[in-house]
Short mmCIF file of C-alpha atoms in Angstrom, two decimals:
data_model
loop_
_atom_site.label_atom_id
_atom_site.label_comp_id
_atom_site.label_asym_id
_atom_site.label_seq_id
_atom_site.Cartn_x
_atom_site.Cartn_y
_atom_site.Cartn_z
CA MET A 411 -15.53 31.37 -48.44
CA ARG A 412 -14.16 27.98 -49.49
CA THR A 413 -11.21 26.78 -47.42
CA GLU A 414 -8.53 24.89 -49.32
CA PRO A 415 -7.39 21.67 -47.62
CA SER A 416 -4.00 21.84 -45.95
CA PRO A 417 -1.21 20.06 -47.81
CA PRO A 418 -0.37 16.67 -46.31
CA THR A 419 2.54 16.39 -43.91
CA GLY A 420 2.78 12.61 -44.26
CA CYS A 421 0.75 9.51 -45.05
CA TYR A 422 1.09 8.35 -41.44
CA ARG A 423 1.64 9.65 -37.94
CA LEU A 424 3.84 7.52 -35.69
CA VAL A 425 1.88 6.84 -32.50
CA ASP A 426 3.93 4.10 -30.83
CA ARG A 427 7.34 2.49 -31.10
CA GLY A 428 8.96 -0.30 -29.16
CA PRO A 429 10.94 -3.55 -29.35
CA ASP A 430 9.09 -6.66 -30.44
CA GLY A 431 11.28 -8.88 -28.28
CA GLN A 432 13.18 -10.44 -31.19
CA ASP A 433 15.71 -7.73 -32.06
CA GLY A 434 13.28 -6.40 -34.62
CA VAL A 435 11.20 -3.30 -35.24
CA ARG A 436 7.68 -2.61 -34.00
CA GLU A 437 5.82 0.61 -34.78
CA ALA A 438 2.19 1.73 -34.82
CA PHE A 439 0.82 4.37 -37.18
CA GLU A 440 -2.32 6.39 -37.68
CA PRO A 441 -3.15 7.01 -41.37
CA THR A 442 -3.88 10.49 -42.70
CA SER A 443 -6.10 11.28 -45.68
CA ALA A 444 -2.97 11.03 -47.87
CA ALA A 445 -2.94 7.25 -47.29
CA GLY A 446 -6.41 6.79 -48.78
CA SER A 447 -7.40 4.58 -51.71
CA PRO A 448 -8.97 5.89 -54.95
CA TRP A 449 -11.38 2.96 -54.88
CA SER A 450 -12.95 3.65 -51.47
CA ASP A 451 -12.73 6.32 -48.77
CA ASP A 452 -12.74 3.50 -46.19
CA LEU A 453 -9.52 1.84 -47.44
CA GLN A 454 -5.82 2.62 -47.49
CA HIS A 455 -3.94 2.70 -50.78
CA GLY A 456 -1.53 -0.21 -51.24
CA GLY A 457 1.40 2.10 -52.03
CA PRO A 458 1.71 3.70 -48.57
CA VAL A 459 1.10 0.31 -46.94
CA GLY A 460 3.94 -1.26 -48.94
CA ALA A 461 6.14 1.72 -48.20
CA VAL A 462 5.61 1.59 -44.44
CA LEU A 463 6.45 -2.15 -44.49
CA THR A 464 9.61 -1.36 -46.44
CA ARG A 465 10.46 1.38 -43.94
CA ALA A 466 10.35 -1.09 -41.07
CA MET A 467 12.69 -3.46 -42.91
CA ARG A 468 15.06 -0.61 -43.78
CA LEU A 469 15.30 0.28 -40.08
CA LEU A 470 16.55 -3.20 -39.14
CA PRO A 471 20.20 -3.00 -38.07
CA GLN A 472 22.80 -4.55 -40.38
CA ALA A 473 26.49 -5.30 -39.81
CA ALA A 474 27.75 -3.66 -43.03
CA PRO A 475 26.80 -0.89 -45.47
CA GLY A 476 24.04 -2.06 -47.77
CA ARG A 477 20.51 -1.48 -49.00
CA ILE A 478 17.26 -3.16 -49.95
CA ALA A 479 17.47 -4.36 -53.56
CA ARG A 480 14.13 -6.15 -53.87
CA THR A 481 10.85 -5.73 -52.04
CA THR A 482 7.70 -7.82 -52.47
CA VAL A 483 4.50 -6.69 -50.80
CA GLU A 484 1.49 -9.00 -50.48
CA ILE A 485 -1.90 -7.49 -49.71
CA LEU A 486 -3.74 -10.05 -47.53
CA GLY A 487 -7.06 -8.25 -47.29
CA PRO A 488 -8.71 -4.83 -47.15
CA VAL A 489 -6.60 -2.33 -45.23
CA ALA A 490 -9.06 -0.07 -43.44
CA MET A 491 -8.48 3.64 -42.81
CA ALA A 492 -7.60 2.80 -39.21
CA PRO A 493 -4.40 2.48 -37.15
CA ILE A 494 -1.89 -0.02 -38.45
CA GLU A 495 0.81 -1.91 -36.53
CA VAL A 496 3.99 -2.92 -38.36
CA THR A 497 6.62 -5.41 -37.19
CA ALA A 498 9.82 -6.38 -38.98
CA SER A 499 12.61 -8.88 -38.39
CA VAL A 500 15.59 -10.47 -40.11
CA ALA A 501 14.43 -13.83 -41.45
CA ARG A 502 17.85 -14.90 -42.71
CA PRO A 503 20.87 -12.92 -41.46
CA GLY A 504 24.08 -12.57 -43.42
CA ARG A 505 27.10 -10.31 -43.87
CA LYS A 506 26.54 -9.87 -47.63
CA ILE A 507 22.93 -10.97 -48.15
CA ALA A 508 20.04 -10.92 -45.70
CA LEU A 509 16.36 -11.75 -46.08
CA LEU A 510 14.04 -9.38 -44.22
CA SER A 511 10.34 -9.71 -43.44
CA ALA A 512 7.58 -7.42 -42.20
CA VAL A 513 3.88 -7.71 -41.33
CA ALA A 514 1.19 -5.02 -41.09
CA SER A 515 -1.75 -5.76 -38.80
CA GLN A 516 -4.97 -4.06 -37.72
CA ARG A 517 -7.23 -4.63 -34.73
CA GLY A 518 -10.67 -6.10 -35.34
CA PRO A 519 -13.41 -7.80 -33.33
CA SER A 520 -11.31 -10.95 -32.95
CA GLY A 521 -8.01 -9.21 -32.21
CA LEU A 522 -4.97 -8.30 -34.28
CA ARG A 523 -5.37 -9.35 -37.94
CA PRO A 524 -2.56 -9.36 -40.56
CA VAL A 525 -3.58 -7.24 -43.57
CA ALA A 526 -0.30 -7.14 -45.53
CA GLN A 527 3.15 -8.68 -45.45
CA ALA A 528 6.44 -8.03 -47.18
CA SER A 529 9.83 -9.55 -47.74
CA ALA A 530 13.01 -7.91 -48.95
CA TRP A 531 16.51 -8.88 -49.96
CA TRP A 532 19.15 -6.68 -48.38
CA LEU A 533 22.51 -6.68 -50.19
CA ARG A 534 25.93 -5.43 -49.10
CA THR A 535 27.03 -2.48 -51.26
CA GLN A 536 30.38 -1.47 -52.74
CA ASP A 537 31.55 0.84 -55.53
CA SER A 538 30.82 -0.44 -59.06
CA SER A 539 30.56 2.92 -60.82
CA ASP A 540 33.25 1.97 -63.36
CA VAL A 541 31.08 -0.80 -64.86
CA VAL A 542 27.60 0.79 -64.74
CA HIS A 543 25.14 -0.39 -67.41
CA THR A 544 21.42 0.37 -67.67
CA PRO A 545 19.35 -1.36 -70.40
CA ASP A 546 16.58 1.29 -70.44
CA ALA A 547 16.72 4.78 -71.85
CA GLN A 548 16.31 7.73 -69.49
CA PRO A 549 13.34 9.97 -70.37
CA PRO A 550 13.55 13.74 -69.89
CA GLY A 551 12.41 14.97 -66.52
CA PRO A 552 9.03 16.60 -65.88
CA THR A 553 8.37 20.02 -67.37
CA PRO A 554 6.04 22.76 -66.08
CA ALA A 555 3.82 22.30 -69.13
CA GLU A 556 3.24 18.64 -68.20
CA LEU A 557 2.12 19.22 -64.62
CA ASP A 558 -1.23 17.40 -64.49
CA ARG A 559 -2.16 18.27 -68.07
CA GLY A 560 -5.95 18.38 -68.33
CA GLU A 561 -6.89 15.75 -70.90
CA LEU A 562 -3.78 13.66 -70.23
CA GLY A 563 -3.82 13.99 -66.47
CA VAL A 564 -4.98 11.80 -63.60
CA PRO A 565 -8.65 10.71 -63.97
CA ALA A 566 -11.02 12.75 -61.83
CA SER A 567 -12.18 9.63 -59.96
CA TRP A 568 -8.60 9.07 -58.71
CA ARG A 569 -8.01 12.61 -57.45
CA ARG A 570 -8.37 11.73 -53.79
CA GLY A 571 -6.40 10.00 -51.09
CA PHE A 572 -2.82 9.07 -51.86
CA VAL A 573 -3.00 9.47 -55.65
CA GLY A 574 -4.70 12.84 -55.31
CA SER A 575 -2.06 14.08 -52.86
CA LEU A 576 0.82 13.53 -55.30
CA GLU A 577 2.21 16.04 -57.78
CA TRP A 578 1.87 14.62 -61.30
CA ALA A 579 3.51 15.38 -64.64
CA VAL A 580 1.72 13.13 -67.12
CA ARG A 581 3.55 12.80 -70.44
CA THR A 582 1.32 10.32 -72.27
CA GLY A 583 -2.35 9.58 -71.82
CA ILE A 584 -3.25 7.25 -68.96
CA GLY A 585 -5.23 4.43 -70.52
CA ARG A 586 -3.54 4.71 -73.94
CA ILE A 587 -3.57 1.55 -76.05
CA ASP A 588 -0.72 2.20 -78.47
CA GLY A 589 2.26 1.57 -76.20
CA PRO A 590 3.67 2.29 -72.74
CA ALA A 591 2.46 5.33 -70.81
CA MET A 592 4.89 7.74 -69.15
CA ALA A 593 4.28 9.84 -66.05
CA TRP A 594 6.33 11.47 -63.33
CA ALA A 595 5.04 11.71 -59.77
CA SER A 596 6.37 13.45 -56.69
CA MET A 597 5.44 12.83 -53.08
CA PRO A 598 6.29 16.26 -51.63
CA TYR A 599 6.02 15.14 -48.02
CA PRO A 600 7.54 12.27 -46.02
CA LEU A 601 5.84 8.90 -45.69
CA VAL A 602 5.74 9.36 -41.91
CA GLU A 603 5.37 12.84 -40.46
CA GLY A 604 8.74 14.20 -39.38
CA ASP A 605 10.81 11.57 -41.20
CA THR A 606 13.82 12.39 -43.37
CA GLY A 607 15.90 10.29 -45.74
CA ASP A 608 12.97 8.17 -46.90
CA GLU A 609 13.51 8.32 -50.68
CA LEU A 610 13.32 4.51 -50.88
CA GLU A 611 9.90 4.43 -49.23
CA ARG A 612 8.52 7.26 -51.34
CA THR A 613 9.64 5.43 -54.48
CA ILE A 614 7.97 2.22 -53.27
CA ALA A 615 4.72 4.10 -52.58
CA ILE A 616 4.65 5.73 -56.02
CA ALA A 617 5.63 2.48 -57.77
CA ASP A 618 2.29 0.99 -56.74
CA ALA A 619 0.62 3.50 -59.09
CA ALA A 620 2.17 1.74 -62.10
CA SER A 621 -1.01 -0.25 -62.70
CA GLY A 622 -2.94 3.00 -62.99
CA VAL A 623 -0.39 4.86 -65.11
CA GLY A 624 -0.10 1.95 -67.55
CA SER A 625 -3.78 1.05 -67.55
CA ARG A 626 -5.48 0.08 -70.81
CA LEU A 627 -8.90 0.02 -69.17
CA ASP A 628 -11.29 2.85 -68.32
CA PRO A 629 -11.65 3.03 -64.50
CA ALA A 630 -15.27 4.04 -65.03
CA ASP A 631 -15.91 0.60 -66.54
CA TRP A 632 -13.32 -1.61 -64.83
CA VAL A 633 -11.73 -2.22 -61.45
CA PHE A 634 -8.14 -3.49 -61.72
CA MET A 635 -6.68 -4.19 -58.30
CA ASN A 636 -3.18 -5.53 -57.76
CA THR A 637 -2.74 -8.41 -55.34
CA GLU A 638 0.93 -7.73 -54.78
CA LEU A 639 3.81 -5.42 -55.66
CA THR A 640 7.36 -6.53 -56.51
CA ILE A 641 10.11 -3.95 -57.02
CA HIS A 642 13.70 -4.66 -58.05
CA LEU A 643 16.09 -1.74 -57.56
CA ALA A 644 19.40 -1.91 -59.42
CA ASP A 645 20.23 1.57 -58.10
CA ALA A 646 19.19 3.46 -54.99
CA PRO A 647 16.58 6.07 -56.00
CA THR A 648 17.28 9.70 -55.15
CA GLY A 649 15.37 12.94 -55.41
CA ALA A 650 11.75 13.98 -55.15
CA TRP A 651 10.45 12.68 -58.51
CA THR A 652 9.79 9.09 -59.61
CA GLY A 653 9.21 8.29 -63.27
CA LEU A 654 7.05 5.38 -64.45
CA VAL A 655 7.19 3.98 -67.98
CA ALA A 656 4.30 1.57 -67.57
CA GLU A 657 2.19 -0.83 -69.59
CA SER A 658 -0.46 -3.39 -68.68
CA TRP A 659 -0.93 -6.87 -70.10
CA ILE A 660 -4.61 -7.83 -70.14
CA GLY A 661 -5.32 -11.57 -70.14
CA GLN A 662 -8.35 -13.45 -71.44
CA ASP A 663 -9.73 -14.64 -68.10
CA GLY A 664 -9.95 -11.59 -65.85
CA VAL A 665 -6.27 -11.62 -64.81
CA GLY A 666 -3.58 -9.20 -65.94
CA LEU A 667 -0.04 -7.99 -65.35
CA SER A 668 1.27 -4.46 -64.87
CA GLN A 669 4.95 -3.77 -65.61
CA ALA A 670 6.97 -0.56 -65.39
CA VAL A 671 10.50 0.79 -65.44
CA LEU A 672 11.23 3.12 -62.52
CA HIS A 673 13.33 6.26 -62.91
CA ASP A 674 14.63 9.08 -60.79
CA LEU A 675 15.67 12.35 -62.46
CA THR A 676 19.14 11.04 -63.30
CA ARG A 677 18.75 7.41 -64.42
CA PRO A 678 16.59 4.28 -64.53
CA VAL A 679 16.67 2.68 -61.08
CA GLY A 680 14.62 -0.51 -61.35
CA ARG A 681 11.48 -2.32 -62.40
CA VAL A 682 8.09 -3.04 -60.88
CA ALA A 683 5.55 -5.81 -61.57
CA GLN A 684 2.01 -6.33 -60.25
CA THR A 685 -0.53 -9.11 -60.77
CA LEU A 686 -3.96 -7.63 -61.57
CA LEU A 687 -7.45 -8.84 -60.75
CA LEU A 688 -9.84 -7.43 -63.37
CA GLU A 689 -13.55 -6.89 -62.72
CA ARG A 690 -16.24 -5.13 -64.74
CA ARG A 691 -18.12 -2.49 -62.78
#
């Protein structure tokens, strides 16, 4: 009898935590299968990596109420399916604005090697609900009929690792060439096993899938890997679902750009951009 795999309980397991000696954050994680890449079983997906870097920066103590408004994640090299150590610190402190930084490292033959880094702007928050304006329309939320719809759903080659562990409601065909693609995704488990209140990190992780949702290229013929991920959040995302209205810009020399508007179930919350390296298979 075939045994169905157990649903994931997180992309990572926290295995160590301690001070880094500079009033920062230091944590070590072991990846689960839900952190895997669709390109290789030996690599971690960039979304969970960016999310765990953002988590470390979010945990840095601040003197006033506020939140991360912009995160940029740089992938420095292949991130193996192996333990990852994350450190974070305040690069530029401030009462209203602070610049945060984080580094993810893995151990290799020559010692600890940085594999990804991130920076974030933390901003002090206050009520501005009386002047709210959003330039993008809010699409309807996911419907039962859209849940991973056969011909419009996630390509079979991507149904593994992190992407395969998500719940998908695909509204327009992935790879369409007549305009932006729309999909909703839900990460029905925390980024780190046992965590709560990590809606920011789950949004960051899903946002990295924008290049796939908005792809104009067939993944059977092309590899399109993003070198970085930049997310601007005008509002704090809430809820289990993240919407992506995404489109890719394909250049003439093997370089491209992925862009998307991010939504939760109530409103647009921000935008994401990724530089793409294009390669024929």
